[in-house]
């Protein structure tokens, strides 16, 4: 009996060690790991091999495309000519979308045809399902989930903005002419509950000249995906829409610049970067 009592703890410890090793394997790391535009995997996207195919979804699976990457989603698509693997993006991003793709769905995929592990595959830029479009990458292959872009500022322009504020709550259609840019120091960073799910949103209180103004960013899970933190004392530049929220002025951020980095939160129409699905916007 004594011998058995000694063996059991050793086996338990061994099991825990094996579990720890398994947890450290590819796919269990930081969210978005290896999915950036400049990563080895990201560089596979070739705009010159872009094409559009139609078909029926056969299956959807989680994969780790390359060693060290976090989990991603891919699907098998059956077209009239072939059955092909379609790579979507990191699991954390795709699964946070409001709509889903399921087996037997009829979809249209636009993306780059590549050879992956010796077989043809499509790295998707857009997926059309019914009247909705899931935007995963732009025409160059830059991922929708990669908000931080060094040395890059998209020109914010347009006639109207449709989006969510604060960090998810609807504010409808507003006049884009009220977009402005403010510079200042972060006085406070806070997490707030949203009406759009179980996730929390990030708000900043910014001192810009003589004004202290709340800045609504977006969901915590999206902002933190690249391990970037806003903190008190940071000097930032915010471009966004000035609104009245709870009878007080506030800014819904489209972009936030810090040093040579730009966090893109919403496009020129106010569509949130973390919401890949867009209705009535496909060509």
mmCIF file of C-alpha atoms in Angstrom:
data_model
loop_
_atom_site.group_PDB
_atom_site.id
_atom_site.type_symbol
_atom_site.label_atom_id
_atom_site.label_comp_id
_atom_site.label_asym_id
_atom_site.label_seq_id
_atom_site.Cartn_x
_atom_site.Cartn_y
_atom_site.Cartn_z
ATOM 1 C CA UNK A 1 0.000 0.000 0.000
ATOM 2 C CA UNK A 2 2.795 2.395 0.828
ATOM 3 C CA UNK A 3 4.347 1.780 -2.564
ATOM 4 C CA UNK A 4 1.066 2.602 -4.286
ATOM 5 C CA UNK A 5 0.670 5.776 -2.241
ATOM 6 C CA UNK A 6 4.056 6.916 -3.468
ATOM 7 C CA UNK A 7 3.361 6.065 -7.113
ATOM 8 C CA UNK A 8 0.072 7.945 -7.334
ATOM 9 C CA UNK A 9 1.509 11.415 -6.526
ATOM 10 C CA UNK A 10 4.360 10.842 -8.961
ATOM 11 C CA UNK A 11 1.885 10.004 -11.724
ATOM 12 C CA UNK A 12 -0.190 13.073 -10.867
ATOM 13 C CA UNK A 13 2.896 15.279 -11.049
ATOM 14 C CA UNK A 14 3.895 13.687 -14.354
ATOM 15 C CA UNK A 15 0.406 14.339 -15.735
ATOM 16 C CA UNK A 16 0.574 17.988 -14.698
ATOM 17 C CA UNK A 17 3.969 18.389 -16.336
ATOM 18 C CA UNK A 18 2.691 16.845 -19.572
ATOM 19 C CA UNK A 19 -0.324 19.140 -19.499
ATOM 20 C CA UNK A 20 1.949 22.141 -19.051
ATOM 21 C CA UNK A 21 4.043 21.083 -22.039
ATOM 22 C CA UNK A 22 0.901 20.586 -24.138
ATOM 23 C CA UNK A 23 -0.353 24.032 -23.131
ATOM 24 C CA UNK A 24 2.878 25.544 -24.403
ATOM 25 C CA UNK A 25 2.559 23.941 -27.838
ATOM 26 C CA UNK A 26 1.721 25.974 -30.970
ATOM 27 C CA UNK A 27 -1.784 27.362 -30.934
ATOM 28 C CA UNK A 28 -1.858 27.983 -27.188
ATOM 29 C CA UNK A 29 0.169 31.180 -27.215
ATOM 30 C CA UNK A 30 -0.746 34.858 -27.226
ATOM 31 C CA UNK A 31 -3.793 35.821 -29.239
ATOM 32 C CA UNK A 32 -2.949 36.577 -32.853
ATOM 33 C CA UNK A 33 0.572 35.161 -32.632
ATOM 34 C CA UNK A 34 2.032 34.684 -36.100
ATOM 35 C CA UNK A 35 -0.978 36.168 -37.920
ATOM 36 C CA UNK A 36 0.496 39.608 -38.635
ATOM 37 C CA UNK A 37 1.002 40.997 -42.131
ATOM 38 C CA UNK A 38 4.794 40.768 -41.828
ATOM 39 C CA UNK A 39 4.885 37.241 -40.422
ATOM 40 C CA UNK A 40 6.099 34.238 -42.408
ATOM 41 C CA UNK A 41 2.502 33.126 -42.844
ATOM 42 C CA UNK A 42 1.234 36.621 -43.659
ATOM 43 C CA UNK A 43 3.740 36.947 -46.484
ATOM 44 C CA UNK A 44 2.155 33.972 -48.246
ATOM 45 C CA UNK A 45 -0.676 36.240 -49.429
ATOM 46 C CA UNK A 46 0.008 37.269 -53.028
ATOM 47 C CA UNK A 47 -2.334 39.870 -54.587
ATOM 48 C CA UNK A 48 -1.238 38.686 -58.034
ATOM 49 C CA UNK A 49 -2.899 35.293 -57.484
ATOM 50 C CA UNK A 50 -6.201 36.702 -56.207
ATOM 51 C CA UNK A 51 -9.357 35.039 -57.516
ATOM 52 C CA UNK A 52 -13.003 34.510 -56.634
ATOM 53 C CA UNK A 53 -14.640 31.088 -56.252
ATOM 54 C CA UNK A 54 -18.125 29.904 -55.303
ATOM 55 C CA UNK A 55 -19.117 26.749 -53.491
ATOM 56 C CA UNK A 56 -20.573 24.915 -50.514
ATOM 57 C CA UNK A 57 -18.864 24.698 -47.143
ATOM 58 C CA UNK A 58 -17.993 21.076 -46.394
ATOM 59 C CA UNK A 59 -16.410 21.507 -42.957
ATOM 60 C CA UNK A 60 -14.789 24.035 -40.629
ATOM 61 C CA UNK A 61 -11.765 23.229 -38.479
ATOM 62 C CA UNK A 62 -9.213 24.821 -36.178
ATOM 63 C CA UNK A 63 -5.623 24.675 -37.384
ATOM 64 C CA UNK A 64 -2.182 26.036 -36.525
ATOM 65 C CA UNK A 65 -0.861 26.839 -40.017
ATOM 66 C CA UNK A 66 2.768 27.116 -38.924
ATOM 67 C CA UNK A 67 4.784 26.253 -35.844
ATOM 68 C CA UNK A 68 4.399 28.829 -33.087
ATOM 69 C CA UNK A 69 1.158 30.335 -34.412
ATOM 70 C CA UNK A 70 -2.044 30.592 -32.418
ATOM 71 C CA UNK A 71 -5.146 28.706 -33.568
ATOM 72 C CA UNK A 72 -6.880 29.755 -36.763
ATOM 73 C CA UNK A 73 -10.018 28.713 -38.613
ATOM 74 C CA UNK A 74 -10.113 27.206 -42.072
ATOM 75 C CA UNK A 75 -12.852 25.574 -44.080
ATOM 76 C CA UNK A 76 -13.153 23.055 -46.870
ATOM 77 C CA UNK A 77 -15.042 24.455 -49.843
ATOM 78 C CA UNK A 78 -16.521 22.308 -52.596
ATOM 79 C CA UNK A 79 -16.783 24.080 -55.932
ATOM 80 C CA UNK A 80 -17.771 22.725 -59.343
ATOM 81 C CA UNK A 81 -14.089 22.180 -60.136
ATOM 82 C CA UNK A 82 -12.488 21.081 -56.862
ATOM 83 C CA UNK A 83 -12.567 20.793 -53.098
ATOM 84 C CA UNK A 84 -10.125 23.297 -51.605
ATOM 85 C CA UNK A 85 -8.944 24.509 -48.208
ATOM 86 C CA UNK A 86 -9.785 28.145 -47.411
ATOM 87 C CA UNK A 87 -7.824 29.863 -44.639
ATOM 88 C CA UNK A 88 -9.792 32.515 -42.738
ATOM 89 C CA UNK A 89 -7.890 34.004 -39.808
ATOM 90 C CA UNK A 90 -7.135 33.678 -36.091
ATOM 91 C CA UNK A 91 -9.832 31.898 -34.103
ATOM 92 C CA UNK A 92 -10.167 34.700 -31.571
ATOM 93 C CA UNK A 93 -11.073 37.159 -34.342
ATOM 94 C CA UNK A 94 -13.391 35.033 -36.466
ATOM 95 C CA UNK A 95 -15.276 33.582 -33.484
ATOM 96 C CA UNK A 96 -15.944 37.080 -32.103
ATOM 97 C CA UNK A 97 -17.938 37.991 -35.208
ATOM 98 C CA UNK A 98 -21.707 38.246 -34.824
ATOM 99 C CA UNK A 99 -22.458 35.940 -37.760
ATOM 100 C CA UNK A 100 -21.039 32.504 -38.369
ATOM 101 C CA UNK A 101 -20.198 30.252 -41.291
ATOM 102 C CA UNK A 102 -21.437 26.672 -41.079
ATOM 103 C CA UNK A 103 -21.290 23.469 -43.093
ATOM 104 C CA UNK A 104 -23.593 23.485 -46.147
ATOM 105 C CA UNK A 105 -23.502 27.301 -46.389
ATOM 106 C CA UNK A 106 -23.242 28.624 -49.936
ATOM 107 C CA UNK A 107 -20.505 31.254 -50.046
ATOM 108 C CA UNK A 108 -18.304 33.241 -52.414
ATOM 109 C CA UNK A 109 -14.625 33.515 -51.497
ATOM 110 C CA UNK A 110 -12.158 36.098 -52.778
ATOM 111 C CA UNK A 111 -8.536 35.551 -51.870
ATOM 112 C CA UNK A 112 -5.021 34.563 -52.862
ATOM 113 C CA UNK A 113 -4.444 31.075 -54.272
ATOM 114 C CA UNK A 114 -1.290 29.623 -52.743
ATOM 115 C CA UNK A 115 0.422 26.272 -52.344
ATOM 116 C CA UNK A 116 0.307 25.277 -48.696
ATOM 117 C CA UNK A 117 1.948 22.071 -47.486
ATOM 118 C CA UNK A 118 2.146 20.905 -51.095
ATOM 119 C CA UNK A 119 -1.562 21.424 -51.803
ATOM 120 C CA UNK A 120 -3.603 24.290 -53.300
ATOM 121 C CA UNK A 121 -5.331 26.598 -50.817
ATOM 122 C CA UNK A 122 -6.984 30.013 -50.698
ATOM 123 C CA UNK A 123 -6.049 32.631 -48.103
ATOM 124 C CA UNK A 124 -9.328 34.531 -47.902
ATOM 125 C CA UNK A 125 -9.620 38.294 -48.112
ATOM 126 C CA UNK A 126 -13.431 38.389 -48.281
ATOM 127 C CA UNK A 127 -16.258 35.916 -47.871
ATOM 128 C CA UNK A 128 -19.742 36.711 -49.131
ATOM 129 C CA UNK A 129 -22.673 34.889 -47.553
ATOM 130 C CA UNK A 130 -26.092 36.008 -48.712
ATOM 131 C CA UNK A 131 -26.258 39.792 -48.380
ATOM 132 C CA UNK A 132 -23.355 39.959 -45.926
ATOM 133 C CA UNK A 133 -19.625 40.321 -46.524
ATOM 134 C CA UNK A 134 -16.921 39.166 -44.107
ATOM 135 C CA UNK A 135 -13.814 41.306 -44.670
ATOM 136 C CA UNK A 136 -10.683 39.523 -43.453
ATOM 137 C CA UNK A 137 -7.905 41.233 -45.397
ATOM 138 C CA UNK A 138 -7.550 44.175 -47.756
ATOM 139 C CA UNK A 139 -6.461 43.872 -51.388
ATOM 140 C CA UNK A 140 -2.792 43.716 -50.360
ATOM 141 C CA UNK A 141 -3.416 41.000 -47.775
ATOM 142 C CA UNK A 142 -3.169 43.289 -44.739
ATOM 143 C CA UNK A 143 -5.308 41.604 -42.028
ATOM 144 C CA UNK A 144 -8.413 43.268 -40.582
ATOM 145 C CA UNK A 145 -7.386 42.131 -37.092
ATOM 146 C CA UNK A 146 -3.988 43.871 -37.264
ATOM 147 C CA UNK A 147 -4.959 47.341 -36.109
ATOM 148 C CA UNK A 148 -1.472 48.730 -35.441
ATOM 149 C CA UNK A 149 0.319 49.961 -38.556
ATOM 150 C CA UNK A 150 3.712 51.659 -38.315
ATOM 151 C CA UNK A 151 4.105 54.862 -40.299
ATOM 152 C CA UNK A 152 0.615 54.538 -41.775
ATOM 153 C CA UNK A 153 -2.363 56.900 -41.617
ATOM 154 C CA UNK A 154 -5.476 56.139 -43.612
ATOM 155 C CA UNK A 155 -7.100 59.351 -44.787
ATOM 156 C CA UNK A 156 -10.352 59.706 -42.893
ATOM 157 C CA UNK A 157 -12.959 61.133 -45.213
ATOM 158 C CA UNK A 158 -16.542 60.611 -46.348
ATOM 159 C CA UNK A 159 -20.043 61.995 -45.980
ATOM 160 C CA UNK A 160 -21.423 59.832 -43.229
ATOM 161 C CA UNK A 161 -20.511 57.394 -40.516
ATOM 162 C CA UNK A 162 -22.335 54.292 -39.358
ATOM 163 C CA UNK A 163 -20.932 52.488 -36.389
ATOM 164 C CA UNK A 164 -21.104 51.623 -32.750
ATOM 165 C CA UNK A 165 -20.497 53.731 -29.670
ATOM 166 C CA UNK A 166 -19.416 53.650 -27.013
ATOM 167 C CA UNK A 167 -17.331 50.593 -27.836
ATOM 168 C CA UNK A 168 -20.335 48.817 -29.275
ATOM 169 C CA UNK A 169 -23.550 50.756 -28.546
ATOM 170 C CA UNK A 170 -25.357 52.145 -31.567
ATOM 171 C CA UNK A 171 -25.173 55.852 -32.364
ATOM 172 C CA UNK A 172 -26.713 55.573 -35.819
ATOM 173 C CA UNK A 173 -25.807 57.822 -38.743
ATOM 174 C CA UNK A 174 -23.886 61.020 -38.093
ATOM 175 C CA UNK A 175 -22.405 63.815 -40.153
ATOM 176 C CA UNK A 176 -18.806 62.939 -40.995
ATOM 177 C CA UNK A 177 -18.006 66.630 -41.275
ATOM 178 C CA UNK A 178 -17.824 66.653 -37.470
ATOM 179 C CA UNK A 179 -14.759 64.394 -37.498
ATOM 180 C CA UNK A 180 -11.809 66.048 -35.830
ATOM 181 C CA UNK A 181 -8.316 65.338 -34.557
ATOM 182 C CA UNK A 182 -7.198 66.112 -30.997
ATOM 183 C CA UNK A 183 -3.843 65.677 -29.299
ATOM 184 C CA UNK A 184 -3.340 65.255 -25.604
ATOM 185 C CA UNK A 185 -2.335 63.203 -22.590
ATOM 186 C CA UNK A 186 -4.246 60.236 -21.220
ATOM 187 C CA UNK A 187 -5.541 61.029 -17.739
ATOM 188 C CA UNK A 188 -7.462 57.806 -17.159
ATOM 189 C CA UNK A 189 -7.985 54.387 -18.735
ATOM 190 C CA UNK A 190 -11.082 52.409 -17.804
ATOM 191 C CA UNK A 191 -12.926 49.259 -18.810
ATOM 192 C CA UNK A 192 -16.686 49.571 -19.234
ATOM 193 C CA UNK A 193 -19.518 47.108 -19.741
ATOM 194 C CA UNK A 194 -21.104 47.101 -23.188
ATOM 195 C CA UNK A 195 -24.518 46.227 -24.519
ATOM 196 C CA UNK A 196 -23.090 44.140 -27.340
ATOM 197 C CA UNK A 197 -21.899 41.033 -25.502
ATOM 198 C CA UNK A 198 -19.952 39.790 -22.527
ATOM 199 C CA UNK A 199 -16.810 41.700 -23.410
ATOM 200 C CA UNK A 200 -15.735 45.036 -21.959
ATOM 201 C CA UNK A 201 -14.868 48.192 -23.845
ATOM 202 C CA UNK A 202 -11.943 50.568 -23.333
ATOM 203 C CA UNK A 203 -12.514 54.268 -22.649
ATOM 204 C CA UNK A 204 -9.910 56.986 -22.207
ATOM 205 C CA UNK A 205 -10.118 60.379 -20.536
ATOM 206 C CA UNK A 206 -7.848 62.690 -22.526
ATOM 207 C CA UNK A 207 -6.580 66.143 -21.621
ATOM 208 C CA UNK A 208 -6.474 68.094 -24.892
ATOM 209 C CA UNK A 209 -5.579 71.722 -24.341
ATOM 210 C CA UNK A 210 -8.081 73.165 -21.871
ATOM 211 C CA UNK A 211 -10.560 70.331 -22.449
ATOM 212 C CA UNK A 212 -10.887 66.952 -20.780
ATOM 213 C CA UNK A 213 -12.837 64.673 -23.076
ATOM 214 C CA UNK A 214 -13.845 60.974 -22.992
ATOM 215 C CA UNK A 215 -12.616 58.898 -25.947
ATOM 216 C CA UNK A 216 -14.468 55.673 -26.808
ATOM 217 C CA UNK A 217 -12.150 53.112 -28.384
ATOM 218 C CA UNK A 218 -13.529 49.588 -28.787
ATOM 219 C CA UNK A 219 -13.639 46.130 -27.211
ATOM 220 C CA UNK A 220 -10.851 45.149 -24.845
ATOM 221 C CA UNK A 221 -10.266 41.869 -26.695
ATOM 222 C CA UNK A 222 -9.588 43.687 -29.960
ATOM 223 C CA UNK A 223 -7.356 46.418 -28.563
ATOM 224 C CA UNK A 224 -5.315 43.947 -26.534
ATOM 225 C CA UNK A 225 -4.799 41.426 -29.320
ATOM 226 C CA UNK A 226 -1.291 42.704 -30.072
ATOM 227 C CA UNK A 227 -0.342 43.010 -26.407
ATOM 228 C CA UNK A 228 -0.536 46.820 -26.537
ATOM 229 C CA UNK A 229 -1.675 48.776 -23.481
ATOM 230 C CA UNK A 230 -2.810 52.364 -23.101
ATOM 231 C CA UNK A 231 -1.661 53.892 -19.828
ATOM 232 C CA UNK A 232 -1.971 57.153 -17.940
ATOM 233 C CA UNK A 233 0.472 59.777 -19.146
ATOM 234 C CA UNK A 234 0.663 58.503 -22.740
ATOM 235 C CA UNK A 235 0.683 61.248 -25.369
ATOM 236 C CA UNK A 236 -1.712 60.359 -28.181
ATOM 237 C CA UNK A 237 -3.435 61.817 -31.214
ATOM 238 C CA UNK A 238 -7.059 60.830 -31.767
ATOM 239 C CA UNK A 239 -9.037 61.201 -35.003
ATOM 240 C CA UNK A 240 -12.717 60.517 -34.665
ATOM 241 C CA UNK A 241 -16.300 61.642 -34.480
ATOM 242 C CA UNK A 242 -17.379 64.133 -31.814
ATOM 243 C CA UNK A 243 -20.742 63.129 -30.339
ATOM 244 C CA UNK A 244 -22.890 63.939 -27.352
ATOM 245 C CA UNK A 245 -23.049 60.928 -25.061
ATOM 246 C CA UNK A 246 -25.055 61.004 -21.819
ATOM 247 C CA UNK A 247 -25.442 64.777 -22.363
ATOM 248 C CA UNK A 248 -21.669 65.302 -22.450
ATOM 249 C CA UNK A 249 -19.209 65.694 -25.346
ATOM 250 C CA UNK A 250 -17.174 62.630 -26.291
ATOM 251 C CA UNK A 251 -15.159 61.299 -29.227
ATOM 252 C CA UNK A 252 -15.674 57.959 -30.938
ATOM 253 C CA UNK A 253 -12.177 57.118 -32.180
ATOM 254 C CA UNK A 254 -11.509 56.101 -35.759
ATOM 255 C CA UNK A 255 -7.747 56.089 -35.327
ATOM 256 C CA UNK A 256 -5.391 56.592 -32.400
ATOM 257 C CA UNK A 257 -1.773 57.536 -33.048
ATOM 258 C CA UNK A 258 0.973 56.955 -30.489
ATOM 259 C CA UNK A 259 4.510 57.660 -31.629
ATOM 260 C CA UNK A 260 4.938 56.083 -35.062
ATOM 261 C CA UNK A 261 2.088 53.617 -34.598
ATOM 262 C CA UNK A 262 -1.554 53.978 -35.581
ATOM 263 C CA UNK A 263 -4.371 51.897 -34.154
ATOM 264 C CA UNK A 264 -7.176 51.702 -36.724
ATOM 265 C CA UNK A 265 -10.513 51.168 -34.985
ATOM 266 C CA UNK A 266 -13.076 52.195 -37.608
ATOM 267 C CA UNK A 267 -13.009 52.895 -41.331
ATOM 268 C CA UNK A 268 -14.107 56.077 -43.105
ATOM 269 C CA UNK A 269 -17.742 54.930 -42.855
ATOM 270 C CA UNK A 270 -17.520 54.168 -39.146
ATOM 271 C CA UNK A 271 -17.563 50.398 -39.586
ATOM 272 C CA UNK A 272 -15.682 48.914 -36.608
ATOM 273 C CA UNK A 273 -12.487 47.048 -37.473
ATOM 274 C CA UNK A 274 -13.447 44.235 -35.106
ATOM 275 C CA UNK A 275 -16.658 43.611 -36.990
ATOM 276 C CA UNK A 276 -15.720 41.832 -40.178
ATOM 277 C CA UNK A 277 -19.316 41.216 -41.288
ATOM 278 C CA UNK A 278 -20.856 44.052 -43.271
ATOM 279 C CA UNK A 279 -24.272 43.954 -44.885
ATOM 280 C CA UNK A 280 -25.059 45.394 -48.289
ATOM 281 C CA UNK A 281 -21.425 46.375 -48.882
ATOM 282 C CA UNK A 282 -20.292 43.662 -51.295
ATOM 283 C CA UNK A 283 -19.682 44.347 -54.959
#
